[in-house]
XYZ file of C-alpha atoms in Angstrom:
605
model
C 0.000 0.000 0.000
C 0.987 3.578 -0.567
C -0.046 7.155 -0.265
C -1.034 9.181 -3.418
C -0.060 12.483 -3.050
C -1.705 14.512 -6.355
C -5.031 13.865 -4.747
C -7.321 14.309 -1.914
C -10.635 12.924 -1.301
C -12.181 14.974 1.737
C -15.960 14.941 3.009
C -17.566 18.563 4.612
C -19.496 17.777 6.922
C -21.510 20.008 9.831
C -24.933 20.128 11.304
C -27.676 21.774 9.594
C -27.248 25.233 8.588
C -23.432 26.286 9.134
C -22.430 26.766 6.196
C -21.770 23.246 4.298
C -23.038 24.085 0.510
C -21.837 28.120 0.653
C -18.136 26.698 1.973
C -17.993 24.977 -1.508
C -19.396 27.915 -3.249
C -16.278 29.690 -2.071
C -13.839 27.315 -2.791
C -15.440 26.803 -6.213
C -15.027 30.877 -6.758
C -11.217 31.189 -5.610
C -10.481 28.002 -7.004
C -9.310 30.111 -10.262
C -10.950 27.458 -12.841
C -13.794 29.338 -13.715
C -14.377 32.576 -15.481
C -16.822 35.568 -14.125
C -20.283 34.387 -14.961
C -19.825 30.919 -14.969
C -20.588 30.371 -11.262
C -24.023 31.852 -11.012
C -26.107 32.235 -7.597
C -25.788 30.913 -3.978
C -25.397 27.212 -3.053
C -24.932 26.228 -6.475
C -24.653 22.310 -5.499
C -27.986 22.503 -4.204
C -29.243 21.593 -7.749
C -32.569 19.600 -6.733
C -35.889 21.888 -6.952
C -36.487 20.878 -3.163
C -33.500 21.691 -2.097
C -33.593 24.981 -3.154
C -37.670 25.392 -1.959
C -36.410 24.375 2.024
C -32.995 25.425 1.693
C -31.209 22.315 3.039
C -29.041 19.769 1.414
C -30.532 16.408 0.711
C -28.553 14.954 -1.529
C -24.699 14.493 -1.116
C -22.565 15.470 -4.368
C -19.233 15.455 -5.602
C -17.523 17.854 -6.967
C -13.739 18.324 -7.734
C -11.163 21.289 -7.965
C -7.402 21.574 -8.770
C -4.859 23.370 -6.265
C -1.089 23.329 -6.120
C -1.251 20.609 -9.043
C -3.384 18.438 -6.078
C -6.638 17.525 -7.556
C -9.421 17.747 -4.279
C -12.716 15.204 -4.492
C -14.982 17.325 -2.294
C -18.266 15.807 -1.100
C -20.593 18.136 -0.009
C -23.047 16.153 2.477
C -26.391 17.049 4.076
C -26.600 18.262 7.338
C -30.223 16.947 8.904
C -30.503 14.103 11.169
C -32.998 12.605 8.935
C -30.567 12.159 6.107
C -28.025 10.959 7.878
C -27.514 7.825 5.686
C -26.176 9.867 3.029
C -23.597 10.783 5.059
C -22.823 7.514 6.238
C -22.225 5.859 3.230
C -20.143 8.412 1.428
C -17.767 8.803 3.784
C -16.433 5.505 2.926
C -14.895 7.421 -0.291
C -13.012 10.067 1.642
C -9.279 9.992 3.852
C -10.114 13.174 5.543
C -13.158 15.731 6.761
C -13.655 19.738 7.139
C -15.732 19.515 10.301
C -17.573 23.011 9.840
C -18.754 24.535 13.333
C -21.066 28.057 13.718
C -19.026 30.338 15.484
C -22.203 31.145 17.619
C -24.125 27.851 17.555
C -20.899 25.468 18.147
C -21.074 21.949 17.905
C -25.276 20.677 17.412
C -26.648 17.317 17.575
C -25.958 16.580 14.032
C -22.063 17.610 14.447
C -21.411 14.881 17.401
C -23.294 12.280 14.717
C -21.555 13.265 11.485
C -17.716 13.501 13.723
C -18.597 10.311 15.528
C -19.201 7.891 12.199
C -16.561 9.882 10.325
C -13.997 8.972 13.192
C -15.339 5.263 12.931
C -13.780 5.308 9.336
C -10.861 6.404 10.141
C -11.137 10.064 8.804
C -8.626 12.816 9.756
C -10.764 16.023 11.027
C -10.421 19.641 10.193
C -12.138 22.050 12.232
C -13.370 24.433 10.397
C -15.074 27.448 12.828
C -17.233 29.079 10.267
C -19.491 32.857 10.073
C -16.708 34.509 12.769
C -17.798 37.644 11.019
C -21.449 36.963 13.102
C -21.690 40.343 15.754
C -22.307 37.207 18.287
C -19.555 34.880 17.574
C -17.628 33.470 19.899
C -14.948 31.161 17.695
C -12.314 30.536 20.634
C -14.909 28.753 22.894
C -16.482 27.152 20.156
C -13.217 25.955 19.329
C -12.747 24.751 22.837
C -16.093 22.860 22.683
C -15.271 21.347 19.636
C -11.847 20.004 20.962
C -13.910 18.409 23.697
C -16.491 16.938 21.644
C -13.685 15.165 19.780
C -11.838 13.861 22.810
C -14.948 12.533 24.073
C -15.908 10.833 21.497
C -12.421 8.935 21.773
C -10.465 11.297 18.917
C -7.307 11.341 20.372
C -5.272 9.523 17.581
C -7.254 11.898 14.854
C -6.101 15.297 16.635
C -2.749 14.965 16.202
C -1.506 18.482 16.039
C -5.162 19.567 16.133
C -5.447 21.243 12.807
C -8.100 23.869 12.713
C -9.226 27.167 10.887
C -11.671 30.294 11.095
C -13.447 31.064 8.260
C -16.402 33.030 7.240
C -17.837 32.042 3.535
C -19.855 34.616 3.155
C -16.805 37.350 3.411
C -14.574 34.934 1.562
C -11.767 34.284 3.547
C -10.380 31.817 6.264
C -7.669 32.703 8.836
C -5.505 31.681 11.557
C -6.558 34.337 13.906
C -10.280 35.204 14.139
C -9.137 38.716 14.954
C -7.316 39.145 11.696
C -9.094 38.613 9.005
C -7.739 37.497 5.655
C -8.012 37.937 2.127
C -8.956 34.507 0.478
C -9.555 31.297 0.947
C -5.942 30.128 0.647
C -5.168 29.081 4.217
C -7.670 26.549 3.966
C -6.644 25.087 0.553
C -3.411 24.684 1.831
C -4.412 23.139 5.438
C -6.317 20.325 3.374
C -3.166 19.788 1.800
C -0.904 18.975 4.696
C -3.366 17.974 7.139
C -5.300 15.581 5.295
C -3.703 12.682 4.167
C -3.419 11.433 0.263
C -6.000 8.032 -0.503
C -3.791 4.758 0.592
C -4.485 2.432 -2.017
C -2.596 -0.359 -3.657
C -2.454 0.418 -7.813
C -0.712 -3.255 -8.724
C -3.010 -5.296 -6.492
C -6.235 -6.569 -8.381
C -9.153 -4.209 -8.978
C -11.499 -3.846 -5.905
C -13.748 -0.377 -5.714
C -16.663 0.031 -3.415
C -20.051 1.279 -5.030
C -21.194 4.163 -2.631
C -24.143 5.769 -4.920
C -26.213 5.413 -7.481
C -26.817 8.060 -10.690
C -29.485 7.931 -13.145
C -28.907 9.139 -16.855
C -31.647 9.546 -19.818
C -29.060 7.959 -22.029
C -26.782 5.553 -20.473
C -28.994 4.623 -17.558
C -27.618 3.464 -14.012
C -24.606 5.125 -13.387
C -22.223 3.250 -10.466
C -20.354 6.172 -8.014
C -17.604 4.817 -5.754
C -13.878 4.887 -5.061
C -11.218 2.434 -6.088
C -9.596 0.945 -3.279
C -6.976 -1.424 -5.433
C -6.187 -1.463 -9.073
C -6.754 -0.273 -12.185
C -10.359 0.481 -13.804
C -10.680 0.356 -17.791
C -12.927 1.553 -19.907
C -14.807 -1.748 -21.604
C -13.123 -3.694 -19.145
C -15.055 -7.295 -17.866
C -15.137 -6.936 -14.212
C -16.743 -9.190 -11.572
C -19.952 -7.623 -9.581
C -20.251 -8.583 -6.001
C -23.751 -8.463 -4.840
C -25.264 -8.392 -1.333
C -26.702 -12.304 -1.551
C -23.132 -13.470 -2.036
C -23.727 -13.994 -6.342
C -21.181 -12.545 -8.732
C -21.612 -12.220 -12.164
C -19.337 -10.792 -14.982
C -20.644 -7.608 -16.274
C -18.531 -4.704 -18.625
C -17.826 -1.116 -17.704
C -18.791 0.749 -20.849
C -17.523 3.741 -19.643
C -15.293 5.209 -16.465
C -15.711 8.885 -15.639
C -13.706 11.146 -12.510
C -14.830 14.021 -11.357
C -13.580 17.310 -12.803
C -14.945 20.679 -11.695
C -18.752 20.578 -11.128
C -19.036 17.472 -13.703
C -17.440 14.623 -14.873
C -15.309 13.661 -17.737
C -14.671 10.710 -19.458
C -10.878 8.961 -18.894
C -9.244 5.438 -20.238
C -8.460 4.349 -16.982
C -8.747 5.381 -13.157
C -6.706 3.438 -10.663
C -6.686 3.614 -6.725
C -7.592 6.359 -4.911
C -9.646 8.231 -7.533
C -13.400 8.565 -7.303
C -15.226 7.591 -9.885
C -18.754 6.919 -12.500
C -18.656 4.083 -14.272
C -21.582 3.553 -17.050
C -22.949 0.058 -17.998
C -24.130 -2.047 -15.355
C -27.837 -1.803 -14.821
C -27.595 -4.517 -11.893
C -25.795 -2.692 -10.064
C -26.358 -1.508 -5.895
C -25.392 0.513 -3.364
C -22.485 -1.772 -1.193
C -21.703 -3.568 -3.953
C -17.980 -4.066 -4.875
C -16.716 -4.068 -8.667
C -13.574 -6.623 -8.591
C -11.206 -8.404 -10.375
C -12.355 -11.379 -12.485
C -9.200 -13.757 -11.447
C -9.102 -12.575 -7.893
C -12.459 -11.745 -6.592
C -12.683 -10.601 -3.175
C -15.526 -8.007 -1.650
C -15.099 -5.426 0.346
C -17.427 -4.820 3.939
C -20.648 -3.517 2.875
C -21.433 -0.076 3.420
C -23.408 -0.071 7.438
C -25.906 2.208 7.798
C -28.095 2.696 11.147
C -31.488 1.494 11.502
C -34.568 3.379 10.757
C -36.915 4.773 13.726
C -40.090 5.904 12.195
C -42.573 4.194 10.049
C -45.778 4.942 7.597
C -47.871 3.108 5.331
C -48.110 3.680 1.807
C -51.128 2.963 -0.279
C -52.736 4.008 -3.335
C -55.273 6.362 -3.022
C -58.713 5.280 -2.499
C -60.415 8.518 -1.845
C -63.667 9.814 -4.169
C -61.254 11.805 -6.056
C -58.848 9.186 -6.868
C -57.353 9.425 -10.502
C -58.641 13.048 -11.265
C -55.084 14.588 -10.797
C -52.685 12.061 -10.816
C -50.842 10.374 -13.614
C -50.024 6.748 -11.367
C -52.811 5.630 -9.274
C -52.565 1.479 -8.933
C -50.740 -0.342 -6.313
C -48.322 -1.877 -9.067
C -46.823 2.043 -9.720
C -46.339 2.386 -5.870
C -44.747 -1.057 -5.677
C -42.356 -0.338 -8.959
C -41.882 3.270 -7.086
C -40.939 2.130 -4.149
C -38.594 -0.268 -5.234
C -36.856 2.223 -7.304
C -36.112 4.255 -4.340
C -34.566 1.403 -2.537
C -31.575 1.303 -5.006
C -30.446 4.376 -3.733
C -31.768 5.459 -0.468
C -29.791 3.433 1.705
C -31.920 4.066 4.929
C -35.303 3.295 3.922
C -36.996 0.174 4.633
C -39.735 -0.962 2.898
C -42.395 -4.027 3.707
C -45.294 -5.364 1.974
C -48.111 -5.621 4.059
C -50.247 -9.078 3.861
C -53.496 -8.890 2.920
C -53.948 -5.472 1.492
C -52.512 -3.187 -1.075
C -50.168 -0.925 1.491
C -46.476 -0.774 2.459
C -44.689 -0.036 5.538
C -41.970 2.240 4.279
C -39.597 2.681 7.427
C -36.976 5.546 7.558
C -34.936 8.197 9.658
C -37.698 10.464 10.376
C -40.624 11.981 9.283
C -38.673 14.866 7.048
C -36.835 12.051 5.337
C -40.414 9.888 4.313
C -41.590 13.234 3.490
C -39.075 14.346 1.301
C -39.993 10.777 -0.810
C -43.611 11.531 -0.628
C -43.385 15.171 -2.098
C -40.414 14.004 -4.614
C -43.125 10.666 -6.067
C -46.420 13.748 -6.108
C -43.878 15.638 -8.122
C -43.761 12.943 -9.924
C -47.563 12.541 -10.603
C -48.539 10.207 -8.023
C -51.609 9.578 -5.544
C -51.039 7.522 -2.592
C -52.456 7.239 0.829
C -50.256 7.671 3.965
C -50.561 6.887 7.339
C -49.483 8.362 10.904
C -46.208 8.450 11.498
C -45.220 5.550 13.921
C -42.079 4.727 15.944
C -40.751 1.170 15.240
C -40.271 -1.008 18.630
C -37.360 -3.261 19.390
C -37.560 -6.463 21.576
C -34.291 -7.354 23.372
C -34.969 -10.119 25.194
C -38.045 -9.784 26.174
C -37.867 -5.862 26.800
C -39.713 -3.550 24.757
C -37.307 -0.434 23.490
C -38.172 2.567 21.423
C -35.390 5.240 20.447
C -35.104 8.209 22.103
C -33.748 11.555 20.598
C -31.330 14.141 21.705
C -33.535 17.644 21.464
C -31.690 20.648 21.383
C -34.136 23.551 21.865
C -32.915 26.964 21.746
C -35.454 29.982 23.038
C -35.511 33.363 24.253
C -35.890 33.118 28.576
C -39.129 34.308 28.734
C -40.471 32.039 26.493
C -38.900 28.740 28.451
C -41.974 28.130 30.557
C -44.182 26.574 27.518
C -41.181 24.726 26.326
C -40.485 22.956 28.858
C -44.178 22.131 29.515
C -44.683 20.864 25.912
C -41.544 18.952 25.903
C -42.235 17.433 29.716
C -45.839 16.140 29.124
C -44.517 14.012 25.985
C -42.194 12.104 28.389
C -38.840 14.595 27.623
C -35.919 14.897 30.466
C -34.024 17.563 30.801
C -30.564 16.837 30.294
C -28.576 20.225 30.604
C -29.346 24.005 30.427
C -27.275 27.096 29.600
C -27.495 30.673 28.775
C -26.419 31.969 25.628
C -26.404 35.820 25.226
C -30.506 36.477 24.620
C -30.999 32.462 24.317
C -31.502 29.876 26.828
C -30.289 26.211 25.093
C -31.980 23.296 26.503
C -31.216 19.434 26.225
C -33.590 17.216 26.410
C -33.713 13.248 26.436
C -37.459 11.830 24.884
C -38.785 9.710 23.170
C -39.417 9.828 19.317
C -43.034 9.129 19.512
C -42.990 12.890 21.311
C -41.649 14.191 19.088
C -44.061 13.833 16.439
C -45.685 17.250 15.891
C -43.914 18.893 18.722
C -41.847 21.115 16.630
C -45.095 22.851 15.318
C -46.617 23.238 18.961
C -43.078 24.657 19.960
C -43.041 27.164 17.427
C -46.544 28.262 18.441
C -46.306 28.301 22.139
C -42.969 30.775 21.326
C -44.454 32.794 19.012
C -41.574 31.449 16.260
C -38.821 32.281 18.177
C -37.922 28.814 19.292
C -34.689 27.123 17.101
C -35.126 23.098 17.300
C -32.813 20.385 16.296
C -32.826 16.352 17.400
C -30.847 13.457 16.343
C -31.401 10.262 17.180
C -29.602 9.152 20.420
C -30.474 5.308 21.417
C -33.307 2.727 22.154
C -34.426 2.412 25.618
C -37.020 0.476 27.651
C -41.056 1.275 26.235
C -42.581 4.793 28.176
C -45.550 5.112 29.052
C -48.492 6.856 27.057
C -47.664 10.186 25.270
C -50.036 12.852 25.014
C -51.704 12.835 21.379
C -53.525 15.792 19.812
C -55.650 17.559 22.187
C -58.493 18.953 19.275
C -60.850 16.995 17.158
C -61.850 17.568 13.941
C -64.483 18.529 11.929
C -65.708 16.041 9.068
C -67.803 16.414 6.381
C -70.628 14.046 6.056
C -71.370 15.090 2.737
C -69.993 15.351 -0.995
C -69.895 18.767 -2.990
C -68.542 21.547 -2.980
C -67.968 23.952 0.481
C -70.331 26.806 0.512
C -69.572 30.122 2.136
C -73.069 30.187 3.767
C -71.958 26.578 4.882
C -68.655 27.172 6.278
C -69.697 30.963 8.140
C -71.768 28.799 10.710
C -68.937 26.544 11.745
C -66.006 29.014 11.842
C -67.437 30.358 15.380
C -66.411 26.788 16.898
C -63.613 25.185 15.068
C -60.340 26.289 12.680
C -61.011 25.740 8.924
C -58.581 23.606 6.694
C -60.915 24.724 3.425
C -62.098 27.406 1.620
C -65.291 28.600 -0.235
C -65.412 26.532 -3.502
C -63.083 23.574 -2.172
C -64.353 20.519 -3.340
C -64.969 17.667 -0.688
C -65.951 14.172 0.105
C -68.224 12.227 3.387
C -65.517 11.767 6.001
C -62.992 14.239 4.512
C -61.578 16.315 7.132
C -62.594 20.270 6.925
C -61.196 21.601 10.060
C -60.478 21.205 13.786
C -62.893 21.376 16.413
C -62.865 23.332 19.143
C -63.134 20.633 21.420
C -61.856 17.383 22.424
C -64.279 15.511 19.788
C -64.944 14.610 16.546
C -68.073 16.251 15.123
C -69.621 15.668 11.622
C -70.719 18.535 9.793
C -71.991 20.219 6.567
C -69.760 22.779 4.625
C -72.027 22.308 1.568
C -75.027 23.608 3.965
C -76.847 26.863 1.165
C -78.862 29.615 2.201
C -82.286 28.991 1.522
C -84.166 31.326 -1.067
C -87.242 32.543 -0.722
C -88.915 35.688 -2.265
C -89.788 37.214 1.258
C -86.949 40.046 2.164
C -87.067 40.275 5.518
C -85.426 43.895 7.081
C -81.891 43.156 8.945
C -81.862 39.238 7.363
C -79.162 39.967 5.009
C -75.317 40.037 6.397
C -72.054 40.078 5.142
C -70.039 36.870 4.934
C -66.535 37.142 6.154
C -64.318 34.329 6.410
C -61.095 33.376 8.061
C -58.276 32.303 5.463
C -58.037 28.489 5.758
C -54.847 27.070 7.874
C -52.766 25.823 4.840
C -50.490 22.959 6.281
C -46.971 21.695 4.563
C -46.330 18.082 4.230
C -44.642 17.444 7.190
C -47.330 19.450 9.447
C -49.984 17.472 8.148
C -48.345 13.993 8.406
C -47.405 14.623 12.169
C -51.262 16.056 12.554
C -53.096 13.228 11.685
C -53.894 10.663 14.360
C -54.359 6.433 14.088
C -57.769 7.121 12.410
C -56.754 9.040 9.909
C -55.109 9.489 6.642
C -53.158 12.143 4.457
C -54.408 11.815 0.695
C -51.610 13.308 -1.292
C -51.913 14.335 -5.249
C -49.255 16.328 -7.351
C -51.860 19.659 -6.485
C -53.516 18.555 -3.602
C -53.349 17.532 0.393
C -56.329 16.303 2.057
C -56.691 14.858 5.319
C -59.464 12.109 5.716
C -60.673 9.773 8.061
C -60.045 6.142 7.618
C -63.306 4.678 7.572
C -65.096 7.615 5.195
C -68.722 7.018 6.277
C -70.058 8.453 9.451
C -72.300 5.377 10.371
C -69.771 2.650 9.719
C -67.030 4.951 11.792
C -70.066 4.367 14.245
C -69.873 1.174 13.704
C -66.103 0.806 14.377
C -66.491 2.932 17.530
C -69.088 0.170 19.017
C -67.072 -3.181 18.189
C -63.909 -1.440 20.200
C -66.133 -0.416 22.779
């Protein structure tokens, strides 16, 4: 084995929201390979259309740029908990990692997760203490906490001589000192250089490279992402494919591209240590290892953890099924479904016996959700359930996983906090002041914290700043607290009348509008109280040709609460279902008729 040094393969990695994607931005800007113009607009990795819409990274990407005559793979990785098994897997490509930290915000939930599984594989970290030019930054404590997040979690062999860096991406330049600020982004170019290590790789040993995502092309179709470990890769070359159930058949790499700037370009051969796309073999998964034909040996499977929530998928069986969407039937959800398996690494999905749904099992509820507004998008209708938490047995013992929550709030706002968080079976785990902000850690379980976020943001008026990751399973908890409102539910079909709708905004909060057209046992709103009531939005004013002085009032409505995706998944209890169309979101109950919900209600009773 030997060290290459004309290359560096290097991961970014952070918690949500310090700076990731605009860090590569800047690099990409000083890296003096592209011209004025050709670099247009912020976080230009953050290509997807929903990445753009929330703002966060979902996908991880590679890019590469040339410095010093060193060529550096960067892979720019999401930063949510809920994607965390991008992360996981492509770190398997890289020999080093820019751990980015807010100068204000230090290390977050997601920053202990992404530095603990990148020190599992052996990564050397750079500290990276980004936005010092923040009015409220505080980089030499946040460099201190940093230093102490990595010796506890058992980094002492990685420090070495501790190599670090302030930075702010948004002025352009990174620094020694945080008190003198630079002029480019040079320091850090270079401290990648000599701090992080060249690929070790062995380029006479027979071929072995590990397949760590999946591409899809129009023209050449699956495209294989991974880095060579051992060898030589040709283009047209017969190599062996090592699947997961142990079967390896010959198959041909048409074609074997590296990454060059934002894109790749084709080569005749890549040996070890480069990252690469090869083209040509549609059997092809994530874990899989492309080796030698002579000498075929796999390398360990990429690991990733366990999903903790789960939903069920079904096709739509509403009154308005088919009328907006493009695939309807249960054999475009299964085909769908299975699809998404080749390359989301941390879903889990289950036929369920005896009916037409799926228990699709993931991360958390923004992760499912993410799939459900990308297959919409997409032109389907399907039917989802309430989120649900999936239960271990270890011997004998029920255990449910339990989340780190990191909620930081103004002090005056604390008191509903830590009332919401305490009645859904949260601990309190440590508290400090922060300039104007109070951060809280909490222990709880992941059942609470399905629609908490939304009741948090309520109760503090929006100024509350929430994060979790997940943190381990523990022994069952009791019962937590679901929603406290019921709901309103149409027990006709038609379409919601304003005359209709004025008489039942003086007890309950509308989720339609004048016009809207509904179903028996769609859901219209939420009741003022504790129970379900069944109601008429398609109720008219009745005509007559008697004019009566005084009889005649204006109408004036409240707008309709418009919910996202995620706000109505985490609303909608065991009863009920989210319909979801490429235009439209309905909630509905279950059981759609009001005297065979009746019915239902009896036979539990």
């Amino acid at each position: 084995m030997q060290r290459r040094e004309d290359i560096r393969n290097i991961a970014i990695i952070a918690h949500v929201d310090h700076g990731k994607t605009t860090l590569v931005d800047c690099l990409l800007r000083q890296s003096g390979e592209y011209r004025d113009g050709q670099l247009v607009g912020d976080c230009i990795l953050d290509s997807n259309d929903l990445e753009r819409e929330r703002g966060i990274t979902i996908l991880s990407k590679n890019i590469a740029v040339h410095y010093q005559s060193v060529k550096i793979n960067l892979i720019d990785t999401p930063g949510h908990a809920d994607f965390g098994g991008e992360v996981e897997r492509v770190l398997r490509m890289a020999d080093g990692a820019l751990v980015l930290v807010d100068a204000v915000e230090g290390p977050m939930p997601q920053t202990r997760f992404v530095l603990s599984k990148a020190l599992e594989c052996g990564l050397q970290p750079v500290v990276v203490v980004n936005k010092i030019d923040r009015p409220d930054a505080r980089p030499h404590e946040v460099l201190e906490e940093t230093f102490d997040l990595l010796l506890d979690l058992g980094g002492e062999d990685a420090i070495g001589d501790f190599p670090h860096l302030f930075a702010t991406s948004k002025a352009g330049y990174a620094t020694l000192d945080p008190d003198e600020p630079g002029e480019s982004m040079q320091p850090l170019f270079d401290i990648m250089i000599r701090a992080i290590p060249g690929p070790e790789a062995d380029p006479d040993g027979p071929l072995q490279m590990l397949v760590t995502n999946l591409d899809w092309s129009d023209y050449v179709g699956r495209i294989a992402v991974g880095r060579i470990y051992s060898g030589a890769l040709r283009r047209g070359q017969q190599v062996a494919l090592i699947q997961a159930d142990g079967s390896t058949p010959t198959v041909r790499a048409s074609e074997v591209h590296v990454f060059d700037k934002l894109g790749r370009i084709p080569v005749e051969q890549a040996t070890a240590g480069d990252i690469v796309a090869v083209v040509g073999i549609e059997e092809v998964s994530i874990g899989d290892t492309l080796s030698d034909q002579e000498r075929r040996r796999a390398l360990p499977r990429v690991e990733v953890d366990e999903p903790t929530i789960q939903m069920v998928f079904s096709i739509n069986s509403s009154p308005l099924a088919g009328r907006d969407g493009k695939y309807v039937t249960t054999r475009h959800l299964a085909d769908r479904l299975k699809r998404e398996l080749e390359r989301n690494v941390a879903l889990r999905v289950e036929p369920i016996e005896g009916s037409d749904g799926f228990n699709v099992s993931g991360r958390g509820v923004l992760h499912l959700a993410v799939l459900i507004e990308t297959m919409r998008r997409e032109g389907f209708e399907l039917s989802v359930g309430k989120p649900r938490v999936i239960i271990h047995h270890n011997n004998g013992v029920a255990e449910e996983p339990f989340e780190s929550l990191v909620v930081e709030v103004p002090p005056e706002k604390l008191g509903p906090v830590m009332e919401l968080v305490g009645a859904r079976r949260g601990q309190t785990v440590e508290m400090a002041s922060r300039d104007e902000y109070t951060c809280v850690v909490f222990s709880i379980p992941a059942r609470g914290l399905i629609g908490l976020r939304t009741r948090l943001l309520n109760a503090t008026q929006g100024t509350a700043i929430v994060h979790h990751r997940f943190e381990a399973y523990r022994p069952l908890e009791g019962e937590v607290p679901g929603r406290a409102n019921g709901v309103l539910v149409s027990m006709t079909a038609g379409q919601a009348v304003a005359f209709g709708l004025d008489g039942l905004q003086e007890r309950a909060e509308l989720f339609i509008a004048p016009g809207d057209v509904i179903y028996e046992g769609m859901i219209v709103g939420e009741n003022s109280r504790g129970e379900d009531m069944s109601v008429n939005p398609t109720k008219e004013k009745k005509l007559t040709n008697i004019r009566a002085a005084g009889s005649d009032r204006n109408i004036l409505l409240k707008p309709p609460r418009e919910m996202s995706l995620e706000a109505a998944l985490e609303y909608i209890e065991d009863d009920e279902l989210l319909e979801v169309t490429p235009n439209f979101l309905r909630l509905r109950k279950m059981i759609l008729k009001d005297v065979d919900r009746r019915r239902a209600a009896r036979q539990r009773a």
